[in-house]
Coordinates of C-alpha atoms in Angstrom, one line a residue:
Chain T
X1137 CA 0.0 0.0 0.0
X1138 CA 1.2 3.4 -1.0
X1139 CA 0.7 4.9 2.4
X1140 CA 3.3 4.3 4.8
X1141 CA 2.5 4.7 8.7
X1142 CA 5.7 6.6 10.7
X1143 CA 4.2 6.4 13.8
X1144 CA 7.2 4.6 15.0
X1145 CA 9.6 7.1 14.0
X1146 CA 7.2 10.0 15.7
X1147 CA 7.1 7.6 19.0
X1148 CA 11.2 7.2 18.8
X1149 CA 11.7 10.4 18.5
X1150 CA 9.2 11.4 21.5
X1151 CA 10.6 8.8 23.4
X1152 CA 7.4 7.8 23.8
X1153 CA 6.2 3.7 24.2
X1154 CA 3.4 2.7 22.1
X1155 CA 1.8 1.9 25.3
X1156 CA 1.6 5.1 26.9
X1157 CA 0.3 6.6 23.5
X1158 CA -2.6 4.0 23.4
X1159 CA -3.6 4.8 27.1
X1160 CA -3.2 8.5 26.2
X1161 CA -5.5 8.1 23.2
X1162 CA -7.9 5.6 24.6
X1163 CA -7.7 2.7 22.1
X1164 CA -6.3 -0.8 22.5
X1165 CA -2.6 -1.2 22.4
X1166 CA -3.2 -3.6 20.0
X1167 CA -4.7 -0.8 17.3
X1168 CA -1.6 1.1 17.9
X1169 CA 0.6 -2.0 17.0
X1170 CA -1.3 -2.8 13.9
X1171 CA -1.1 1.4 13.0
X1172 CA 2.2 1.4 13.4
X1173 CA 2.9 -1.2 11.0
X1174 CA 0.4 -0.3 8.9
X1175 CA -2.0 -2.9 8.5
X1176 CA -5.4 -0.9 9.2
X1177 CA -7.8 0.4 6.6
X1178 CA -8.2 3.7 8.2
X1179 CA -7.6 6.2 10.5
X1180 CA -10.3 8.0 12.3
X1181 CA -9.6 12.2 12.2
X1182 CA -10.0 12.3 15.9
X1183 CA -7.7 9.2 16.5
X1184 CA -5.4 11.0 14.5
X1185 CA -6.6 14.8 16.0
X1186 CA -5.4 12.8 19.2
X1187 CA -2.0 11.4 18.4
X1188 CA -0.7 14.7 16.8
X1189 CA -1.9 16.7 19.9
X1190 CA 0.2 13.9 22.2
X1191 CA 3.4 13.7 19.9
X1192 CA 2.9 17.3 18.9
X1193 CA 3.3 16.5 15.1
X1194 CA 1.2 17.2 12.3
X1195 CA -0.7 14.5 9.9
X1196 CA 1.9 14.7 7.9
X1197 CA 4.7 13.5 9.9
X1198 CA 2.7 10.5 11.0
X1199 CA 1.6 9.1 7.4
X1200 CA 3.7 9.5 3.8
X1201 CA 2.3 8.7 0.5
X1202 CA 5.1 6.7 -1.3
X1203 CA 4.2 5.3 -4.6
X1204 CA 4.3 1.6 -5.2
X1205 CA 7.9 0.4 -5.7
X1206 CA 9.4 4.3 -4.6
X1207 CA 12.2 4.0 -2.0
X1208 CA 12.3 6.9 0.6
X1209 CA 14.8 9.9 -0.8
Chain B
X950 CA -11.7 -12.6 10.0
X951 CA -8.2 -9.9 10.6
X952 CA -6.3 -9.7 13.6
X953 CA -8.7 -7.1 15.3
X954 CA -10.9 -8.3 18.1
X955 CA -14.6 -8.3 16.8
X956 CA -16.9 -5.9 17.6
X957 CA -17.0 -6.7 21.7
X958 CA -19.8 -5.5 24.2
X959 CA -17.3 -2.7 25.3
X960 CA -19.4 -0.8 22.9
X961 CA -22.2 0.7 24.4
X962 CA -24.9 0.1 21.6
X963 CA -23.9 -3.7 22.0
X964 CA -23.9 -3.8 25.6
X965 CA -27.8 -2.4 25.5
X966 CA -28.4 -5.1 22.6
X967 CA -26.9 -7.7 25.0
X968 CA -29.3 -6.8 28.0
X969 CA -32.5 -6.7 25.3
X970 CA -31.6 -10.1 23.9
X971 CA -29.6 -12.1 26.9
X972 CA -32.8 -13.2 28.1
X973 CA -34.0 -14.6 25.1
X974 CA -30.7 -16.1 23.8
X975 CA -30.9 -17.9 27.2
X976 CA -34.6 -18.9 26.6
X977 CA -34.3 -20.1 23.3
X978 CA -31.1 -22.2 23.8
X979 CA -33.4 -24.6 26.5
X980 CA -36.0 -24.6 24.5
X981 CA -34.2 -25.9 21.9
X982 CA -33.2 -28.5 24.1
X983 CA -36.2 -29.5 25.0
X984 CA -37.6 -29.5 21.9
X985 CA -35.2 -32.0 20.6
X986 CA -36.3 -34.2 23.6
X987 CA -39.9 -33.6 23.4
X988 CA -39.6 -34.4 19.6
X989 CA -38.0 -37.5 20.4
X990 CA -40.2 -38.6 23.2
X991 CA -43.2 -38.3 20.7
X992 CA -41.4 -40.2 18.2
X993 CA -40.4 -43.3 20.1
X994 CA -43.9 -42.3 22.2
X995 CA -45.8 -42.7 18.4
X996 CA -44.1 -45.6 17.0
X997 CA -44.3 -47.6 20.0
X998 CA -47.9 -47.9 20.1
X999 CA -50.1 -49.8 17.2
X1000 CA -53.1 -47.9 19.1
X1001 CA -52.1 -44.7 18.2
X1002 CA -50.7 -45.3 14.6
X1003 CA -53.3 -46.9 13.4
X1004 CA -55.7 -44.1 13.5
X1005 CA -53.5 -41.9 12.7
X1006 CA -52.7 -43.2 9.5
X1007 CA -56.1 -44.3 8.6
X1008 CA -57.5 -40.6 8.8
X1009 CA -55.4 -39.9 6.1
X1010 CA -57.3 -43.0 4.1
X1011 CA -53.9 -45.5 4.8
X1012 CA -54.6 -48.7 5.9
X1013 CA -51.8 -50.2 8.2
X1014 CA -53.7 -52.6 10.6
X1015 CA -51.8 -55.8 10.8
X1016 CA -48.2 -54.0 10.1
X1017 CA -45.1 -55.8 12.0
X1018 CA -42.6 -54.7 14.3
X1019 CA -40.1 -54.6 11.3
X1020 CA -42.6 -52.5 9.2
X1021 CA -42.8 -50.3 12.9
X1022 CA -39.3 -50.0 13.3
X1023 CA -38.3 -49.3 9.7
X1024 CA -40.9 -46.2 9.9
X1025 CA -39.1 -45.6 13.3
X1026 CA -35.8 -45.4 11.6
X1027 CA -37.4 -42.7 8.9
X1028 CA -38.7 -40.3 11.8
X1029 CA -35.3 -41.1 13.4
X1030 CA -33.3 -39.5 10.4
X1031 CA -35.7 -36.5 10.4
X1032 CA -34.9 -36.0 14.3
X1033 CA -31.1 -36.1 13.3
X1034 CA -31.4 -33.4 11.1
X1035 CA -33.5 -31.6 13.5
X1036 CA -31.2 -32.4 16.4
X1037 CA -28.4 -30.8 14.1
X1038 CA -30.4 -27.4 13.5
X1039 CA -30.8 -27.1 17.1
X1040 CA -27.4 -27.7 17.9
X1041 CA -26.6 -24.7 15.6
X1042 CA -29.2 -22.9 17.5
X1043 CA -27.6 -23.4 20.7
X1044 CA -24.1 -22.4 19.3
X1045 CA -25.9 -19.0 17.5
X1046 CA -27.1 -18.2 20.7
X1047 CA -24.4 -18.8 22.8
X1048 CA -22.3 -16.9 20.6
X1049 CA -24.6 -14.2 21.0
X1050 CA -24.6 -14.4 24.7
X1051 CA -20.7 -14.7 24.4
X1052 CA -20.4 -11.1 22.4
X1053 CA -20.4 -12.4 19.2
X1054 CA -22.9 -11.0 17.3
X1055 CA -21.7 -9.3 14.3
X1056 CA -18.8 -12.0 13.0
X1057 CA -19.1 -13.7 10.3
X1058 CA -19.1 -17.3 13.2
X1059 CA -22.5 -16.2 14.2
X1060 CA -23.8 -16.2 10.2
X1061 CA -22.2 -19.3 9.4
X1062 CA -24.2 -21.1 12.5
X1063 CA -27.6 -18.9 11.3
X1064 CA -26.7 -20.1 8.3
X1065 CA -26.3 -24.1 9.2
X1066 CA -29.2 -23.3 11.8
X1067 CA -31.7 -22.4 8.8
X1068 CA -30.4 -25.3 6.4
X1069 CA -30.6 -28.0 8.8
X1070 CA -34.2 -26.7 9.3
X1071 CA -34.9 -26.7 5.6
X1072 CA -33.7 -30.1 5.6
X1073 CA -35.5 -32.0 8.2
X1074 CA -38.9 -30.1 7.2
X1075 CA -38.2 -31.4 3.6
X1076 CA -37.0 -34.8 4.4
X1077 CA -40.3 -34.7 6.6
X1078 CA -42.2 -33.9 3.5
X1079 CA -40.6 -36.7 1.0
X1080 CA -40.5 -39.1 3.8
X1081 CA -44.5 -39.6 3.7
X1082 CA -45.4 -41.9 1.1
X1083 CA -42.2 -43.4 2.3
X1084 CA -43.8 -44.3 5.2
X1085 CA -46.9 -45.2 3.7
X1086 CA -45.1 -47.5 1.8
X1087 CA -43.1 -49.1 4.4
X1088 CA -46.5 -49.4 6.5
X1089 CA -48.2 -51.2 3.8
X1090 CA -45.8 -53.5 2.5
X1091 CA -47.4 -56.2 4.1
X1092 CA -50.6 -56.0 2.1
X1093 CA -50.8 -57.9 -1.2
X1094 CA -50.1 -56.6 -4.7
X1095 CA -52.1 -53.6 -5.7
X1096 CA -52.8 -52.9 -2.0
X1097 CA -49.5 -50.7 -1.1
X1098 CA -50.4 -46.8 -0.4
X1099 CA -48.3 -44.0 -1.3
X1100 CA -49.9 -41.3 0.9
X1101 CA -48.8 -37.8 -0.4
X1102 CA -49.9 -34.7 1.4
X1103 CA -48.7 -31.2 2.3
X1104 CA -50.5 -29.0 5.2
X1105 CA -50.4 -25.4 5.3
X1106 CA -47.8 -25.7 8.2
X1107 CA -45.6 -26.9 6.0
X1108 CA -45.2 -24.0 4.3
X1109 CA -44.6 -21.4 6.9
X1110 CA -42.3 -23.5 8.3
X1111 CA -39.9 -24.0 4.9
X1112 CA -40.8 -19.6 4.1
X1113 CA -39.7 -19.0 7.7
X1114 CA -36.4 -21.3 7.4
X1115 CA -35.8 -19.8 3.9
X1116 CA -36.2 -16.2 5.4
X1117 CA -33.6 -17.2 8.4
X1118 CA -31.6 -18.4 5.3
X1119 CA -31.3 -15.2 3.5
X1120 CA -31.2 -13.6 6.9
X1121 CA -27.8 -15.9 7.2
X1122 CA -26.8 -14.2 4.2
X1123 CA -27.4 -10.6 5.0
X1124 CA -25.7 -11.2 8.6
X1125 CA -22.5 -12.7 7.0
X1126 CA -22.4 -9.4 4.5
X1127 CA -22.8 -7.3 7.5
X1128 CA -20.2 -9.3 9.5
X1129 CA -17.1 -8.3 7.1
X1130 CA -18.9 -4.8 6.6
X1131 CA -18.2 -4.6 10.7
X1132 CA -15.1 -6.4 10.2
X1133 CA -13.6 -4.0 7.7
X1134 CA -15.1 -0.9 10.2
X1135 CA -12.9 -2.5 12.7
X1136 CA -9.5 -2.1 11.0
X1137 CA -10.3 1.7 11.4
X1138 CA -9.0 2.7 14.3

């Protein structure tokens, strides 16, 4: 899929555990592992409204289009 | 089915469909019980007395007086099959509901055992239907040439039963669409 998650990088550079972010959203930890490696169909807007306000990040930094096949520049 | 947990009762609208239905689920699972015993108790209750099959058949214009055990117990064996079938709808009853009690409402589990529940149904009520000249015949195969009956009849019973089993049957289908529609809304997060 063409969209690529970077939630990991956001939480690595917040220093930040995946657990702590899914308590602070209010979603299973569980969710947050399958965000973070991508395999979800979606994103809600105030799941996402929610992790950008924690990690102070925009949408942006959290999830890159990259074309089928594209490496990262 | 995905790696996310289905639809649980942590949801509010589930939890209130829960309380509305719990009783129920819990109803219909020992009735279903006791409907496979009752059915079976009428069976062996029936074909166990010449007094009561006797009439029974001869109101609908079948002679079976002097019938033997053989003839008794082969008819037996007929009604015996239908009860499997039924025994095998209720048992996907019992898992439906329990699955419902469990949380399992929306998954595409709970369709599949609608679905078995409503074609084991359709089964046995059709089996009961093409197993009655059957049993005229077996009945009767102690009279002489010419005499056997083939007793062929449908009651209006019969029909409401196989429409409400068909309707349960596309109901199956709609659930199982709306199982991977709530299974796909599940991998939003």
């Amino acid at each position: 899929m063409p969209i690529i998650v970077n939630l990991d990088v956001m939480l690595a550079k917040r220093k930040m555990r995946s657990r702590d972010l899914a308590a602070q959203i209010g979603i299973a930890e569980q969710n947050v592992s399958l965000l973070k490696s991508g395999k979800v169909k979606g994103v809600r807007f105030d799941t996402l409204e929610k992790i950008c306000d924690i990690l102070q990040c925009q949408p942006g930094d959290i999830l890159e289009y990259r074309p089928d096949g594209k490496t990262t520049p | 089915m995905t790696d996310f947990a289905a639809l649980s009762f942590e949801d509010r609208r589930l939890d209130s469909l829960r309380r509305r239905i719990g009783w129920l689920c819990q109803a219909l699972r020992f009735a279903l019980v006791a409907y496979c015993l009752w059915v079976l108790f009428t069976i062996v209750r029936f074909w166990s007395d010449e007094a009561l099959i006797v009439p029974r058949f001869a109101s609908l214009k079948v002679d079976v007086e002097g019938m033997s055990h053989y003839q008794r117990l082969g008819a037996f064996g007929v009604s015996f099959v239908i009860w499997a079938f039924l025994v095998a709808a209720c048992y996907a009853g019992w898992r439906l509901f329990s699955g419902y009690l469990e949380g399992s409402i929306f998954t595409p589990d709970a369709a599949g055992w609608l679905r078995s529940l409503a074609l084991m149904g359709l089964i046995a009520a059709l089996v009961d239907i093409a197993a009655r000249p059957l049993m005229s015949l077996i009945l009767t195969a102690h009279k002489g040439a010419g005499a056997h009956m083939i007793s062929v009849y449908f009651r209006p019973e019969d029909l409401s039963t196989l429409m409400l089993l068909a309707t349960l049957l596309a109901l199956a289908h709609i659930q199982k669409t709306a199982a991977d529609i709530a299974d796909e809304h599940a991998q939003i997060v």
